[in-house]
Amino acid sequence: MKRRNTGGRFYAPLASGLLALSVGGCGTSGGNATNPASATVGGTPGTASHVTAEPAAWQKWGLTPLLAAPEPPADKPIKLSATGPVPVFAHVPTSQKVVFITVDDGLEKDPKFIEMMRDLKIPITMFLMNDAIKSDYGYFKPLQAMGNHIQNHTLHHPAMNTIPLVRQKQEVCGDQKILTQQFGTAPFLFRPPYGAYNNSTKTAVGECGPRAIVWWRESMQVRNMQYQEPGKKLRPGDIILAHFRGPAELKGATMTEMFANLLKRIREQGFAVARLEDYIQPPAGH
């Protein structure tokens, strides 16, 4: 399903060979999305994404080990600028057979997921929305301490292209301030709720601190992924969207079950999982 926009509704341009589209954007139970584009990111200091878990850790979660991620390139394929237009990207240009997992919102706070991430050492990027996380900011700090970056996803999860610039700035700047205060580092990336954005969104993001808008090419549901493009397969550098969700949103499945299914789908296609921020050069001064 494609939607176009000339003044602030959902739209789906082609950019850098990417198809726009999608189902499975952010929301409490799923939601629609709209748009990819070109390149960039940054975040929190983290450990190397090529660190691997012991075989026993995978067995504990009923999984077969994924391929180990390669060393990230010294010359980062995505380079952020401190000034100028804010780019949009849905994948990382790389020939390495790696994909990147992003997890949105923050509504579900399952302690077992922290245990799983500690055991498996799978890098994720968290796009957190204040309304979802304010009941327990501390839940996300162990995940951050593992090297997982925390990025901006608005205060209240509106469809950004339906609200004026002044409100868009409130959403982005407000979340930026709280995340920086709570987690000690300023987000470099922004993901618009439902994938919806317009030129005012780019202006708001640029004025509030993040230096890129991040889209995705696949979204994880409960057992399988939905694909943005007709080939229905992963490609090197793809960004995958998942959510902090529990049984109420996952048809009775737990978050760890959903995430295990995601890792199975990635392994079936022969990919490793790398850290998104390891492939991005932040702007000077950050």
Coordinates of N, CA, C and O in Angstrom, one line a residue, residues 97-179:
K97 N 27.0 -9.0 5.4 CA 25.7 -9.7 5.5 C 25.2 -9.5 7.0 O 25.2 -10.4 7.8
V98 N 24.9 -8.2 7.3 CA 24.4 -7.9 8.6 C 23.1 -7.1 8.4 O 22.8 -6.5 7.4
V99 N 22.2 -7.2 9.5 CA 21.0 -6.4 9.6 C 21.1 -5.8 11.0 O 21.9 -6.1 11.8
F100 N 20.1 -4.8 11.2 CA 20.1 -4.0 12.4 C 18.7 -4.1 13.0 O 17.7 -3.9 12.3
I101 N 18.6 -4.3 14.3 CA 17.4 -4.4 15.0 C 17.1 -3.1 15.8 O 17.9 -2.7 16.6
T102 N 15.9 -2.6 15.5 CA 15.5 -1.4 16.3 C 14.2 -1.8 17.0 O 13.4 -2.5 16.5
V103 N 14.1 -1.3 18.3 CA 12.9 -1.6 19.1 C 12.3 -0.3 19.6 O 12.9 0.5 20.2
D104 N 11.0 -0.2 19.3 CA 10.3 1.1 19.5 C 9.4 1.1 20.8 O 9.0 0.1 21.3
D105 N 9.1 2.4 21.1 CA 8.1 2.7 22.1 C 8.6 2.6 23.6 O 9.0 3.5 24.2
G106 N 8.4 1.3 24.1 CA 8.9 1.1 25.5 C 7.7 0.7 26.4 O 7.9 0.7 27.6
L107 N 6.6 0.4 25.9 CA 5.4 0.1 26.7 C 5.6 -1.2 27.6 O 5.4 -1.2 28.8
E108 N 6.1 -2.2 27.0 CA 6.3 -3.5 27.7 C 7.7 -3.5 28.4 O 8.7 -3.1 27.7
K109 N 7.7 -3.8 29.6 CA 8.9 -3.8 30.4 C 9.1 -5.2 31.1 O 9.0 -5.3 32.3
D110 N 9.4 -6.2 30.2 CA 9.5 -7.6 30.7 C 10.9 -7.8 31.2 O 11.9 -7.7 30.4
P111 N 11.1 -8.1 32.5 CA 12.5 -8.4 33.0 C 13.2 -9.5 32.2 O 14.4 -9.6 32.1
K112 N 12.4 -10.5 31.7 CA 13.0 -11.6 31.0 C 13.7 -11.1 29.7 O 14.6 -11.7 29.3
F113 N 13.2 -10.0 29.1 CA 13.9 -9.5 27.9 C 15.3 -9.0 28.3 O 16.2 -9.2 27.5
I114 N 15.4 -8.3 29.4 CA 16.7 -7.9 29.8 C 17.6 -9.1 30.0 O 18.8 -9.1 29.6
E115 N 17.1 -10.1 30.7 CA 17.9 -11.3 30.8 C 18.3 -11.9 29.5 O 19.5 -12.4 29.3
M116 N 17.4 -11.9 28.5 CA 17.7 -12.5 27.2 C 18.8 -11.7 26.5 O 19.7 -12.3 25.9
M117 N 18.7 -10.4 26.6 CA 19.7 -9.5 25.9 C 21.0 -9.7 26.6 O 22.1 -9.7 25.9
R118 N 21.0 -9.8 27.9 CA 22.3 -10.0 28.6 C 22.9 -11.4 28.2 O 24.2 -11.5 28.1
D119 N 22.1 -12.4 28.1 CA 22.6 -13.7 27.7 C 23.1 -13.7 26.3 O 24.2 -14.3 26.0
L120 N 22.3 -13.2 25.3 CA 22.6 -13.4 23.9 C 23.5 -12.3 23.3 O 24.1 -12.5 22.2
K121 N 23.6 -11.2 24.0 CA 24.5 -10.1 23.5 C 24.1 -9.6 22.1 O 25.0 -9.3 21.3
I122 N 22.8 -9.6 21.8 CA 22.4 -9.1 20.5 C 22.2 -7.6 20.6 O 21.5 -7.1 21.5
P123 N 22.9 -6.8 19.8 CA 22.7 -5.3 19.9 C 21.4 -4.9 19.3 O 20.9 -5.4 18.3
I124 N 20.8 -3.9 20.0 CA 19.6 -3.3 19.5 C 19.7 -1.8 19.6 O 20.5 -1.3 20.4
T125 N 18.9 -1.0 18.9 CA 18.8 0.4 19.1 C 17.3 0.7 19.5 O 16.4 0.2 18.9
M126 N 17.2 1.4 20.6 CA 15.9 1.7 21.2 C 15.4 3.1 20.9 O 16.1 4.0 21.2
F127 N 14.3 3.2 20.2 CA 13.6 4.4 20.0 C 12.5 4.6 21.0 O 11.4 4.0 20.9
L128 N 12.7 5.4 22.0 CA 11.8 5.4 23.2 C 10.9 6.6 23.2 O 11.4 7.8 22.9
M129 N 9.7 6.4 23.5 CA 8.6 7.4 23.6 C 8.3 7.7 25.1 O 8.0 6.8 25.8
N130 N 8.3 8.9 25.5 CA 8.2 9.2 26.9 C 6.9 8.7 27.6 O 7.0 8.2 28.7
D131 N 5.8 8.8 26.9 CA 4.6 8.4 27.5 C 4.6 6.9 27.9 O 4.0 6.4 28.8
A132 N 5.4 6.1 27.1 CA 5.5 4.7 27.3 C 6.5 4.3 28.4 O 6.4 3.3 29.0
I133 N 7.5 5.1 28.5 CA 8.6 4.7 29.4 C 8.6 5.5 30.8 O 9.3 5.0 31.7
K134 N 7.8 6.5 30.9 CA 7.9 7.3 32.1 C 7.5 6.6 33.4 O 7.9 7.1 34.5
S135 N 6.8 5.5 33.3 CA 6.4 4.8 34.5 C 7.6 4.0 35.1 O 7.6 3.7 36.3
D136 N 8.7 3.9 34.3 CA 9.8 3.1 34.8 C 11.0 3.4 33.9 O 11.4 2.5 33.1
Y137 N 11.6 4.6 34.0 CA 12.8 4.9 33.2 C 13.9 3.9 33.5 O 14.7 3.5 32.6
G138 N 14.0 3.4 34.7 CA 15.1 2.5 35.1 C 15.1 1.2 34.4 O 16.2 0.6 34.3
Y139 N 14.0 0.8 33.9 CA 14.0 -0.5 33.2 C 15.0 -0.5 32.0 O 15.6 -1.6 31.7
F140 N 15.1 0.6 31.3 CA 15.9 0.6 30.1 C 17.4 0.8 30.4 O 18.2 0.7 29.5
K141 N 17.7 1.2 31.6 CA 19.1 1.5 31.9 C 20.1 0.3 31.8 O 21.2 0.4 31.3
P142 N 19.6 -0.9 32.3 CA 20.5 -2.1 32.1 C 20.7 -2.4 30.6 O 21.8 -2.9 30.2
L143 N 19.7 -2.2 29.8 CA 19.8 -2.4 28.3 C 20.8 -1.4 27.8 O 21.7 -1.8 26.9
Q144 N 20.7 -0.2 28.2 CA 21.7 0.8 27.8 C 23.1 0.5 28.2 O 24.1 0.6 27.5
A145 N 23.2 0.0 29.5 CA 24.6 -0.4 30.0 C 25.2 -1.5 29.2 O 26.4 -1.7 29.2
M146 N 24.4 -2.3 28.5 CA 25.0 -3.4 27.6 C 25.5 -2.8 26.3 O 26.1 -3.5 25.5
G147 N 25.4 -1.5 26.1 CA 25.9 -0.9 24.9 C 24.8 -0.5 23.9 O 25.1 -0.1 22.7
N148 N 23.5 -0.7 24.3 CA 22.4 -0.4 23.3 C 22.1 1.1 23.4 O 21.8 1.6 24.5
H149 N 22.0 1.8 22.3 CA 21.8 3.2 22.2 C 20.3 3.5 22.4 O 19.4 2.7 22.0
I150 N 20.0 4.7 23.0 CA 18.6 5.2 23.2 C 18.4 6.4 22.3 O 19.2 7.3 22.3
Q151 N 17.4 6.3 21.5 CA 17.1 7.3 20.5 C 15.7 7.9 20.6 O 14.9 7.4 21.4
N152 N 15.4 8.9 19.9 CA 14.2 9.8 20.1 C 13.0 9.2 19.3 O 13.1 8.9 18.1
H153 N 11.8 9.2 20.0 CA 10.6 8.7 19.3 C 9.4 9.5 19.8 O 8.2 9.0 19.8
T154 N 9.6 10.8 20.1 CA 8.5 11.7 20.6 C 8.0 11.5 22.0 O 8.3 10.5 22.6
L155 N 7.3 12.5 22.5 CA 6.7 12.5 23.8 C 5.5 11.6 23.8 O 5.3 10.8 24.8
H156 N 4.6 11.8 22.8 CA 3.2 11.3 22.9 C 2.8 10.4 21.8 O 1.7 10.0 21.7
H157 N 3.7 10.2 20.8 CA 3.4 9.3 19.7 C 2.3 9.8 18.7 O 1.5 9.0 18.3
P158 N 2.4 11.0 18.3 CA 1.4 11.5 17.3 C 1.9 11.1 15.9 O 3.1 10.9 15.7
A159 N 1.0 11.1 14.9 CA 1.4 11.1 13.5 C 1.9 12.5 13.2 O 1.1 13.5 13.1
M160 N 3.2 12.6 13.0 CA 3.8 13.9 12.9 C 3.3 14.8 11.8 O 3.3 16.0 11.9
N161 N 3.0 14.1 10.7 CA 2.6 14.9 9.5 C 1.2 15.4 9.6 O 0.7 16.0 8.6
T162 N 0.5 15.2 10.7 CA -0.8 15.7 10.9 C -0.9 16.9 11.9 O -1.9 17.4 12.2
I163 N 0.3 17.3 12.4 CA 0.3 18.4 13.4 C 1.3 19.5 12.9 O 2.2 19.2 12.2
P164 N 1.0 20.7 13.4 CA 1.9 21.8 12.9 C 3.3 21.8 13.5 O 3.6 21.0 14.4
L165 N 4.1 22.6 12.9 CA 5.6 22.6 13.2 C 5.8 22.8 14.7 O 6.6 22.2 15.3
V166 N 5.0 23.8 15.3 CA 5.3 24.1 16.7 C 5.0 22.9 17.6 O 5.8 22.6 18.5
R167 N 4.0 22.1 17.3 CA 3.8 20.9 18.0 C 4.8 19.8 17.7 O 5.1 19.0 18.6
Q168 N 5.2 19.7 16.5 CA 6.2 18.7 16.2 C 7.5 19.0 17.0 O 8.1 18.1 17.5
K169 N 7.9 20.3 17.1 CA 9.0 20.7 17.9 C 8.8 20.3 19.4 O 9.8 19.8 20.0
Q170 N 7.7 20.5 19.9 CA 7.4 20.1 21.3 C 7.6 18.6 21.5 O 8.1 18.2 22.5
E171 N 7.1 17.9 20.5 CA 7.2 16.4 20.6 C 8.7 15.9 20.6 O 9.1 15.1 21.4
V172 N 9.5 16.5 19.6 CA 10.8 16.0 19.5 C 11.7 16.6 20.5 O 12.5 15.9 21.2
C173 N 11.7 17.9 20.7 CA 12.5 18.6 21.7 C 12.2 18.1 23.1 O 13.1 17.9 24.0
G174 N 10.9 17.8 23.4 CA 10.5 17.4 24.7 C 11.1 16.0 25.0 O 11.6 15.7 26.1
D175 N 11.0 15.1 24.1 CA 11.6 13.7 24.3 C 13.1 13.8 24.4 O 13.7 13.1 25.2
Q176 N 13.7 14.7 23.5 CA 15.1 14.8 23.5 C 15.6 15.2 24.9 O 16.6 14.7 25.4
K177 N 14.9 16.2 25.5 CA 15.3 16.7 26.8 C 15.2 15.6 27.9 O 16.2 15.4 28.7
I178 N 14.1 14.9 27.9 CA 13.9 13.9 28.9 C 14.9 12.7 28.8 O 15.5 12.3 29.7
L179 N 15.1 12.3 27.6 CA 16.0 11.1 27.3 C 17.4 11.5 27.7 O 18.1 10.7 28.3

